[in-house]
Short mmCIF file of C-alpha atoms and ligand atoms in Angstrom, two decimals:
data_model
loop_
_atom_site.label_atom_id
_atom_site.label_comp_id
_atom_site.label_asym_id
_atom_site.label_seq_id
_atom_site.Cartn_x
_atom_site.Cartn_y
_atom_site.Cartn_z
CA MET A 928 123.44 16.20 147.92
CA PRO A 929 120.47 18.15 146.53
CA ASP A 930 119.79 21.63 147.92
CA THR A 931 116.40 21.87 149.62
CA PHE A 932 114.17 24.89 149.23
CA GLU A 933 110.75 25.55 150.75
CA PRO A 934 108.83 28.05 148.64
CA HIS A 935 105.95 30.02 150.19
CA ASN A 936 105.16 32.75 147.69
CA ILE A 937 106.01 32.06 144.05
CA ILE A 938 105.50 33.79 140.71
CA VAL A 939 104.47 31.50 137.85
CA THR A 940 104.90 33.19 134.49
CA GLY A 941 102.66 31.91 131.69
CA GLY A 942 100.31 30.42 134.29
CA CYS A 943 97.30 30.89 131.98
CA GLY A 944 98.81 28.75 129.22
CA PHE A 945 98.62 24.97 128.83
CA ILE A 946 101.48 23.65 130.97
CA GLY A 947 101.70 26.66 133.30
CA SER A 948 98.00 26.42 134.25
CA ASN A 949 98.29 22.69 134.86
CA PHE A 950 101.21 23.48 137.19
CA VAL A 951 99.25 26.21 139.01
CA ARG A 952 96.27 23.91 139.54
CA TRP A 953 98.59 21.12 140.70
CA VAL A 954 100.37 23.39 143.23
CA ALA A 955 97.05 24.75 144.53
CA ARG A 956 95.89 21.17 145.11
CA GLU A 957 99.09 19.52 146.38
CA HIS A 958 100.66 22.45 148.26
CA PRO A 959 97.80 24.61 149.53
CA GLY A 960 100.16 26.56 151.82
CA VAL A 961 102.01 28.04 148.83
CA HIS A 962 100.75 31.33 147.36
CA VAL A 963 100.98 31.64 143.57
CA THR A 964 101.09 34.92 141.65
CA VAL A 965 100.44 34.18 137.98
CA LEU A 966 102.08 36.69 135.64
CA ASP A 967 100.61 36.31 132.15
CA LYS A 968 100.21 38.64 129.18
CA LEU A 969 97.14 36.71 127.95
CA THR A 970 98.30 36.30 124.37
CA TYR A 971 96.17 34.19 122.01
CA ALA A 972 97.51 31.17 123.99
CA GLY A 973 96.64 32.46 127.47
CA ASN A 974 93.18 31.96 128.91
CA PRO A 975 92.19 33.00 132.46
CA ALA A 976 89.54 30.24 132.37
CA ASN A 977 92.45 27.78 132.72
CA ILE A 978 92.91 28.79 136.37
CA ALA A 979 89.32 29.82 137.14
CA GLY A 980 87.76 28.53 140.34
CA LEU A 981 90.98 28.34 142.37
CA PRO A 982 90.78 30.01 145.81
CA GLU A 983 91.66 33.73 145.63
CA SER A 984 93.68 33.34 148.83
CA GLN A 985 95.99 30.92 146.97
CA VAL A 986 96.17 32.14 143.39
CA GLU A 987 96.27 35.72 142.09
CA LEU A 988 96.41 36.69 138.40
CA VAL A 989 98.47 39.70 137.31
CA VAL A 990 98.00 40.49 133.63
CA GLY A 991 101.28 41.80 132.24
CA ASP A 992 104.33 41.23 130.07
CA ILE A 993 107.50 39.54 131.36
CA CYS A 994 109.45 42.02 129.19
CA ASP A 995 108.15 44.93 131.33
CA ALA A 996 111.03 45.73 133.73
CA ASP A 997 109.00 48.32 135.70
CA LEU A 998 106.24 45.80 136.32
CA LEU A 999 108.83 43.26 137.52
CA ASP A 1000 110.26 45.88 139.90
CA ARG A 1001 106.83 46.24 141.46
CA LEU A 1002 105.93 42.56 141.44
CA VAL A 1003 109.01 40.49 142.24
CA PRO A 1004 110.06 41.82 145.70
CA GLY A 1005 108.45 39.73 148.44
CA HIS A 1006 108.33 36.58 146.33
CA ASP A 1007 110.77 33.77 147.00
CA ALA A 1008 110.86 32.12 143.55
CA ILE A 1009 109.97 32.58 139.90
CA VAL A 1010 108.94 29.50 137.89
CA HIS A 1011 109.18 30.63 134.29
CA TYR A 1012 106.76 29.01 131.82
CA ALA A 1013 105.74 32.04 129.72
CA ALA A 1014 106.80 31.73 126.09
CA GLU A 1015 105.74 31.79 122.53
CA SER A 1016 105.55 28.02 122.24
CA HIS A 1017 104.46 26.91 118.76
CA ASN A 1018 107.04 25.90 116.14
CA ASP A 1019 104.79 26.58 113.14
CA ASN A 1020 104.09 30.13 114.35
CA SER A 1021 107.81 30.74 114.81
CA ILE A 1022 108.45 29.79 111.21
CA ALA A 1023 105.75 32.18 109.97
CA ASN A 1024 106.83 35.08 112.25
CA PRO A 1025 109.89 34.70 114.52
CA GLU A 1026 109.84 38.21 116.05
CA PRO A 1027 107.63 37.58 119.11
CA PHE A 1028 109.70 34.47 119.86
CA VAL A 1029 112.89 36.49 120.16
CA GLN A 1030 111.10 39.16 122.17
CA THR A 1031 109.27 37.00 124.71
CA ASN A 1032 111.56 33.98 124.91
CA VAL A 1033 114.93 35.75 124.84
CA VAL A 1034 114.32 39.33 126.03
CA GLY A 1035 111.61 38.22 128.48
CA THR A 1036 113.93 35.67 130.09
CA TYR A 1037 116.67 38.30 130.32
CA ARG A 1038 114.31 40.67 132.18
CA LEU A 1039 113.29 37.95 134.64
CA LEU A 1040 116.92 37.03 135.30
CA GLU A 1041 117.75 40.67 135.97
CA ALA A 1042 114.84 40.89 138.42
CA CYS A 1043 116.05 37.71 140.18
CA ARG A 1044 119.54 39.21 140.42
CA LYS A 1045 118.25 42.49 141.83
CA TYR A 1046 115.92 40.93 144.40
CA ASN A 1047 117.83 37.68 145.13
CA VAL A 1048 114.99 35.43 144.06
CA ARG A 1049 115.29 31.71 143.23
CA TYR A 1050 114.60 30.96 139.55
CA HIS A 1051 113.43 27.84 137.74
CA HIS A 1052 113.54 27.88 133.95
CA VAL A 1053 111.11 25.66 132.02
CA SER A 1054 112.53 24.66 128.67
CA THR A 1055 112.28 22.04 125.97
CA ASP A 1056 114.18 19.02 124.65
CA GLU A 1057 114.13 20.73 121.24
CA VAL A 1058 117.24 22.71 122.21
CA TYR A 1059 119.24 19.53 121.46
CA GLY A 1060 118.04 19.36 117.85
CA ASP A 1061 116.83 15.97 116.67
CA LEU A 1062 117.86 12.32 116.58
CA ALA A 1063 117.78 9.81 113.73
CA LEU A 1064 114.76 7.51 113.77
CA ASP A 1065 116.90 4.40 114.12
CA GLU A 1066 119.65 5.41 116.59
CA PRO A 1067 119.49 4.06 120.16
CA ARG A 1068 120.76 7.35 121.66
CA ARG A 1069 118.48 9.62 123.69
CA PHE A 1070 119.10 13.23 124.79
CA ARG A 1071 121.23 13.70 127.91
CA PRO A 1072 121.80 16.92 129.89
CA ASP A 1073 125.35 17.50 128.62
CA ASP A 1074 124.56 17.02 124.92
CA PRO A 1075 125.49 19.98 122.68
CA TYR A 1076 122.76 22.47 121.80
CA LYS A 1077 121.72 22.26 118.14
CA PRO A 1078 118.24 23.81 117.76
CA SER A 1079 116.47 23.70 114.39
CA SER A 1080 113.58 26.20 114.42
CA PRO A 1081 113.20 29.85 115.39
CA TYR A 1082 111.20 28.60 118.42
CA SER A 1083 113.79 26.09 119.62
CA SER A 1084 116.69 28.46 118.99
CA SER A 1085 114.96 31.16 121.05
CA LYS A 1086 114.48 28.64 123.88
CA ALA A 1087 118.13 27.55 123.56
CA SER A 1088 119.19 31.20 123.78
CA SER A 1089 117.16 31.66 126.94
CA ASP A 1090 118.70 28.53 128.53
CA LEU A 1091 122.19 29.92 127.82
CA LEU A 1092 121.29 33.24 129.46
CA VAL A 1093 120.28 31.32 132.58
CA CYS A 1094 123.61 29.44 132.66
CA ALA A 1095 125.56 32.70 132.29
CA TRP A 1096 123.52 34.54 134.95
CA HIS A 1097 124.10 31.65 137.34
CA ARG A 1098 127.84 31.48 136.73
CA THR A 1099 128.55 35.21 136.54
CA TYR A 1100 126.08 36.68 139.02
CA GLY A 1101 125.39 33.64 141.20
CA ILE A 1102 121.66 33.55 140.43
CA ARG A 1103 120.10 30.56 142.22
CA ALA A 1104 118.77 28.89 139.09
CA THR A 1105 117.82 25.46 137.74
CA ILE A 1106 116.76 24.46 134.21
CA SER A 1107 114.47 21.66 133.04
CA ASN A 1108 114.10 20.48 129.44
CA CYS A 1109 110.94 18.48 128.94
CA SER A 1110 109.57 16.44 126.04
CA ASN A 1111 106.14 16.85 124.36
CA ASN A 1112 103.32 17.34 126.86
CA TYR A 1113 99.72 16.22 126.44
CA GLY A 1114 96.63 16.64 128.62
CA PRO A 1115 93.78 19.09 129.22
CA TYR A 1116 93.89 22.83 128.35
CA GLN A 1117 96.34 22.46 125.43
CA HIS A 1118 95.73 24.96 122.63
CA VAL A 1119 94.02 23.58 119.50
CA GLU A 1120 97.02 24.56 117.35
CA LYS A 1121 99.06 21.68 118.84
CA PHE A 1122 99.11 18.16 117.32
CA ILE A 1123 96.85 16.12 119.62
CA PRO A 1124 94.17 18.78 120.33
CA ARG A 1125 94.13 19.78 116.67
CA GLN A 1126 93.36 16.26 115.49
CA VAL A 1127 90.82 15.56 118.25
CA THR A 1128 88.91 18.81 117.67
CA ASN A 1129 89.10 18.32 113.90
CA ILE A 1130 87.32 14.99 114.29
CA LEU A 1131 84.77 16.56 116.65
CA CYS A 1132 84.12 19.25 113.98
CA GLY A 1133 83.89 16.76 111.10
CA ILE A 1134 87.21 17.93 109.59
CA ARG A 1135 89.80 15.32 108.56
CA PRO A 1136 92.97 15.27 110.74
CA LYS A 1137 96.15 16.60 109.09
CA LEU A 1138 99.45 14.74 109.18
CA TYR A 1139 102.69 16.50 108.21
CA GLY A 1140 105.18 14.90 105.82
CA THR A 1141 105.56 11.13 106.16
CA GLY A 1142 104.11 10.95 109.69
CA GLU A 1143 107.20 8.99 110.80
CA ASN A 1144 108.52 11.78 113.04
CA VAL A 1145 108.76 10.64 116.65
CA ARG A 1146 107.81 12.62 119.75
CA ASP A 1147 108.37 11.50 123.38
CA TRP A 1148 105.00 12.09 125.08
CA ILE A 1149 104.56 12.92 128.78
CA HIS A 1150 101.38 13.76 130.66
CA THR A 1151 101.49 17.39 131.77
CA GLU A 1152 100.77 16.41 135.41
CA ASP A 1153 103.98 14.33 135.48
CA HIS A 1154 105.80 17.40 134.14
CA SER A 1155 104.33 19.54 136.96
CA ARG A 1156 105.55 17.12 139.63
CA ALA A 1157 109.01 17.03 138.10
CA VAL A 1158 109.26 20.84 138.06
CA TRP A 1159 108.20 20.96 141.71
CA ASP A 1160 110.82 18.34 142.63
CA ILE A 1161 113.53 20.30 140.81
CA LEU A 1162 112.45 23.59 142.40
CA THR A 1163 112.46 22.15 145.91
CA LYS A 1164 115.22 19.51 145.76
CA GLY A 1165 117.28 20.16 142.61
CA ARG A 1166 120.89 21.27 142.72
CA ILE A 1167 121.42 24.95 141.90
CA GLY A 1168 123.08 25.50 138.51
CA GLU A 1169 121.97 22.10 137.19
CA THR A 1170 119.94 21.02 134.17
CA TYR A 1171 117.43 18.15 134.48
CA LEU A 1172 115.76 16.41 131.53
CA ILE A 1173 112.12 15.42 132.03
CA GLY A 1174 110.69 12.53 130.02
CA ALA A 1175 108.51 9.48 130.59
CA ASP A 1176 109.73 6.91 128.01
CA GLY A 1177 106.82 7.85 125.73
CA GLU A 1178 108.30 7.67 122.22
CA ARG A 1179 105.70 7.30 119.47
CA SER A 1180 105.54 8.25 115.79
CA ASN A 1181 102.97 10.86 114.79
CA ILE A 1182 101.11 8.40 112.59
CA GLU A 1183 100.90 5.94 115.48
CA VAL A 1184 99.40 8.62 117.76
CA LEU A 1185 96.98 9.76 115.06
CA ARG A 1186 95.80 6.18 114.42
CA GLN A 1187 95.26 5.76 118.18
CA ILE A 1188 93.16 8.94 118.26
CA LEU A 1189 91.13 7.77 115.25
CA SER A 1190 90.57 4.36 116.83
CA ILE A 1191 89.49 5.79 120.24
CA MET A 1192 87.11 8.17 118.43
CA GLY A 1193 85.58 5.37 116.33
CA GLN A 1194 87.00 6.52 112.96
CA PRO A 1195 88.63 4.43 110.20
CA GLU A 1196 92.43 4.40 110.57
CA ASP A 1197 92.97 6.07 107.17
CA ALA A 1198 90.47 8.93 107.73
CA PHE A 1199 93.08 11.71 107.62
CA ASP A 1200 94.88 13.94 105.06
CA TRP A 1201 98.61 14.06 104.36
CA VAL A 1202 99.64 17.75 104.24
CA ARG A 1203 102.73 19.82 103.53
CA ASP A 1204 105.63 19.05 105.85
CA ARG A 1205 106.95 21.57 108.39
CA PRO A 1206 110.16 23.20 107.05
CA GLY A 1207 113.16 21.88 109.00
CA HIS A 1208 110.88 19.32 110.73
CA ASP A 1209 112.79 17.58 113.57
CA ARG A 1210 112.73 13.82 113.07
CA ARG A 1211 112.84 12.45 116.57
CA TYR A 1212 113.02 13.61 120.19
CA ALA A 1213 113.80 11.19 123.02
CA ILE A 1214 114.75 11.93 126.63
CA ASP A 1215 117.03 10.00 128.94
CA PRO A 1216 115.56 10.95 132.36
CA THR A 1217 118.13 9.02 134.44
CA LYS A 1218 119.47 12.08 136.30
CA LEU A 1219 116.00 13.20 137.42
CA ARG A 1220 115.04 9.68 138.49
CA GLU A 1221 118.27 8.86 140.33
CA GLU A 1222 118.97 12.23 141.96
CA LEU A 1223 115.46 13.32 142.86
CA GLY A 1224 113.52 10.04 142.85
CA TRP A 1225 110.93 11.34 140.35
CA ARG A 1226 108.75 8.76 138.56
CA PRO A 1227 105.89 9.35 136.09
CA ILE A 1228 102.43 8.32 137.29
CA HIS A 1229 100.67 8.46 133.90
CA THR A 1230 102.50 5.54 132.32
CA ASP A 1231 99.58 4.21 130.24
CA PHE A 1232 99.54 6.47 127.16
CA SER A 1233 96.31 4.97 125.73
CA GLU A 1234 94.49 5.71 128.97
CA GLY A 1235 95.91 9.26 129.20
CA LEU A 1236 95.02 9.89 125.56
CA ALA A 1237 91.46 8.59 126.03
CA GLN A 1238 91.02 10.87 129.09
CA THR A 1239 92.39 13.83 127.13
CA ILE A 1240 90.00 13.14 124.22
CA GLU A 1241 87.14 12.94 126.72
CA TRP A 1242 88.21 16.31 128.18
CA TYR A 1243 87.98 17.94 124.72
CA ARG A 1244 84.61 16.26 124.08
CA SER A 1245 83.19 17.75 127.27
CA HIS A 1246 84.87 21.20 127.02
CA GLU A 1247 83.76 22.41 123.61
CA ASP A 1248 82.99 25.85 125.07
CA TRP A 1249 86.68 26.09 126.03
CA TRP A 1250 88.24 25.24 122.62
CA ARG A 1251 85.55 26.35 120.13
CA PRO A 1252 86.40 30.11 120.19
CA ALA A 1253 89.99 29.44 119.01
CA LYS A 1254 89.27 26.69 116.51
CA GLU A 1255 88.19 28.52 113.37
CA ALA A 1256 91.01 31.11 113.37
CA THR A 1257 93.56 28.35 113.99
CA GLU A 1258 92.37 26.33 110.99
CA VAL A 1259 92.25 29.44 108.77
CA LYS A 1260 95.91 30.06 109.64
CA TYR A 1261 96.87 26.45 108.88
CA ALA A 1262 94.95 26.45 105.59
CA ALA A 1263 96.87 29.54 104.46
CA GLN A 1264 100.11 27.59 105.09
CA GLY A 1265 98.88 24.53 103.17
CA GLN A 1266 98.65 22.55 106.38
P1 LIG B 189 101.36 28.01 125.80
O1 LIG B 189 101.59 28.66 124.50
O2 LIG B 189 100.16 27.14 125.97
O3 LIG B 189 101.29 29.11 126.95
C1 LIG B 189 102.18 30.19 127.02
C2 LIG B 189 101.66 31.19 128.05
O4 LIG B 189 102.61 32.26 128.15
C3 LIG B 189 100.33 31.83 127.66
O5 LIG B 189 99.46 31.86 128.78
C4 LIG B 189 100.71 33.23 127.21
O6 LIG B 189 99.68 34.19 127.41
C5 LIG B 189 101.91 33.50 128.11
N1 LIG B 189 102.81 34.53 127.53
C6 LIG B 189 103.31 34.56 126.26
N2 LIG B 189 104.09 35.65 126.11
C7 LIG B 189 104.12 36.29 127.30
C8 LIG B 189 104.76 37.46 127.79
N3 LIG B 189 105.55 38.20 126.98
N4 LIG B 189 104.57 37.83 129.07
C9 LIG B 189 103.78 37.09 129.88
N5 LIG B 189 103.12 35.98 129.49
C10 LIG B 189 103.29 35.59 128.22
O7 LIG B 189 102.70 27.21 126.13
P2 LIG B 189 102.91 25.77 126.79
O8 LIG B 189 102.80 24.73 125.75
O9 LIG B 189 102.09 25.70 128.03
O10 LIG B 189 104.46 25.88 127.19
C11 LIG B 189 104.83 26.46 128.43
C12 LIG B 189 106.35 26.39 128.57
O11 LIG B 189 106.77 25.04 128.52
C13 LIG B 189 107.11 27.11 127.45
O12 LIG B 189 108.23 27.75 128.02
C14 LIG B 189 107.54 26.00 126.52
O13 LIG B 189 108.72 26.34 125.83
C15 LIG B 189 107.77 24.87 127.51
N6 LIG B 189 107.62 23.50 126.99
C16 LIG B 189 106.48 23.14 126.33
C17 LIG B 189 106.30 21.82 125.90
C18 LIG B 189 105.03 21.35 125.21
O14 LIG B 189 104.91 20.17 124.89
N7 LIG B 189 104.04 22.21 125.00
C19 LIG B 189 107.32 20.89 126.13
C20 LIG B 189 108.50 21.31 126.78
C21 LIG B 189 108.62 22.61 127.22
O1 LIG B 190 98.54 19.30 112.42
C1 LIG B 190 99.64 18.84 112.75
N1 LIG B 190 100.11 17.72 112.11
C2 LIG B 190 101.30 17.14 112.41
O2 LIG B 190 101.67 16.13 111.81
C3 LIG B 190 100.45 19.44 113.78
C4 LIG B 190 99.98 20.67 114.50
C5 LIG B 190 101.65 18.84 114.08
N2 LIG B 190 102.08 17.75 113.41
C6 LIG B 190 103.34 17.09 113.82
C7 LIG B 190 104.54 18.00 113.96
C8 LIG B 190 105.33 17.35 115.07
O3 LIG B 190 106.16 16.31 114.55
O4 LIG B 190 103.11 16.57 115.13
C9 LIG B 190 104.27 16.70 115.96
C10 LIG B 190 103.92 17.52 117.20
O5 LIG B 190 103.69 18.85 116.75
P1 LIG B 190 103.41 20.07 117.77
O6 LIG B 190 102.23 19.74 118.63
O7 LIG B 190 103.41 21.32 117.00
O8 LIG B 190 104.68 19.95 118.77
P2 LIG B 190 106.27 20.07 118.53
O9 LIG B 190 106.60 20.87 117.33
O10 LIG B 190 106.84 18.70 118.66
O11 LIG B 190 106.67 20.96 119.83
C11 LIG B 190 106.03 20.71 121.10
O12 LIG B 190 106.88 20.00 121.96
C12 LIG B 190 108.03 20.66 122.42
C13 LIG B 190 105.62 22.03 121.76
O13 LIG B 190 104.76 22.75 120.90
C14 LIG B 190 106.83 22.85 122.13
O14 LIG B 190 106.42 24.02 122.83
C15 LIG B 190 107.71 22.02 123.01
O15 LIG B 190 108.87 22.72 123.30
#
């Protein structure tokens, strides 16, 4: 039977990033009795505007680094759970400069686990399906929770390392922890460095979208709101010490997604550039979410990808003031990499 847990006062790390802020806004709306302390360093990927307008009585922002043990000593006591989203999250950046990935994703997770041990706080660890490596394009298999870890990039290996720390801290010190590994998220507030926002904002700027390699690589897309609900279900009903995979049967090749974006935005289907492939580029991710569905009864709500994509494109159209400040620097960085 699942353990049940009723959180009242939680810390959400990385709550000013894409997925973390969607989770914070979802909790504020769906569980108004829960207080959320957002702990975020506000790196290039963190933006306080992502959680602006939420009631101060419900959501408080603390600007700081998860690697700062003294800060955690001041902040963590009195909270009943940490939901850990903060990370360096972009594969291409990790290939160019792995150091901050090891620091934030590995050392940062270690510091949070130590704080949970010291103050007996429940911990949920948000991770990625990339820890399992990749699948062939034509094999029927999908990732399952007990598959071996085989990460490919500095990013995914740093996330895999952090997952293993959680398992060890649970087994050795009895930390009350759960892990979730989710597939590719899409939706509002995603940084313009990522695939879908990059292509959408390129088109809005009159720049041709950029497709890596052959474009055949497959990603398993899930709307970020469905991810938020799954994390909440795992936090409140998941079994301690367990790993749950989160996915919504959303497998699509990159070229298919790009053609859908071009079509929704009224562009010819070949109006894009082929660019240099990502070194070590994972071919395919695919999640088998059976455990999450059967144990916790979770189901995705956003099952129509075309509709979710059209809404996301509309969000970028109407929030140019949000993405414009990051756009130029992001494209300069890509151009220097030949991408
Ligand atoms: P993001 O890059 O949009 O946001 C990361 C947030 O973490 C930012 O607000 C940043 O300021 C903050 N941060 C970074 N370093 C920090 C530090 N040292 N201390 C405190 N805050 C720090 O990332 P995202 O795409 O929202 O991903 C969130 C989490 O979800 C990550 O753990 C990622 O591995 C995981 N995940 C992402 C996806 C995806 O599709 N994007 C899929 C599965 C899992
Ligand atoms: O311009 C691009 N052109 C392109 O073809 C970009 C930015 C990406 N791509 C390809 C690479 C990938 O096959 O699109 C796919 C998606 O790329 P990203 O958005 O960079 O995501 P990915 O590398 O799959 O990782 C994402 O999902 C898992 C998140 O960034 C991770 O944080 C998460 O763990």
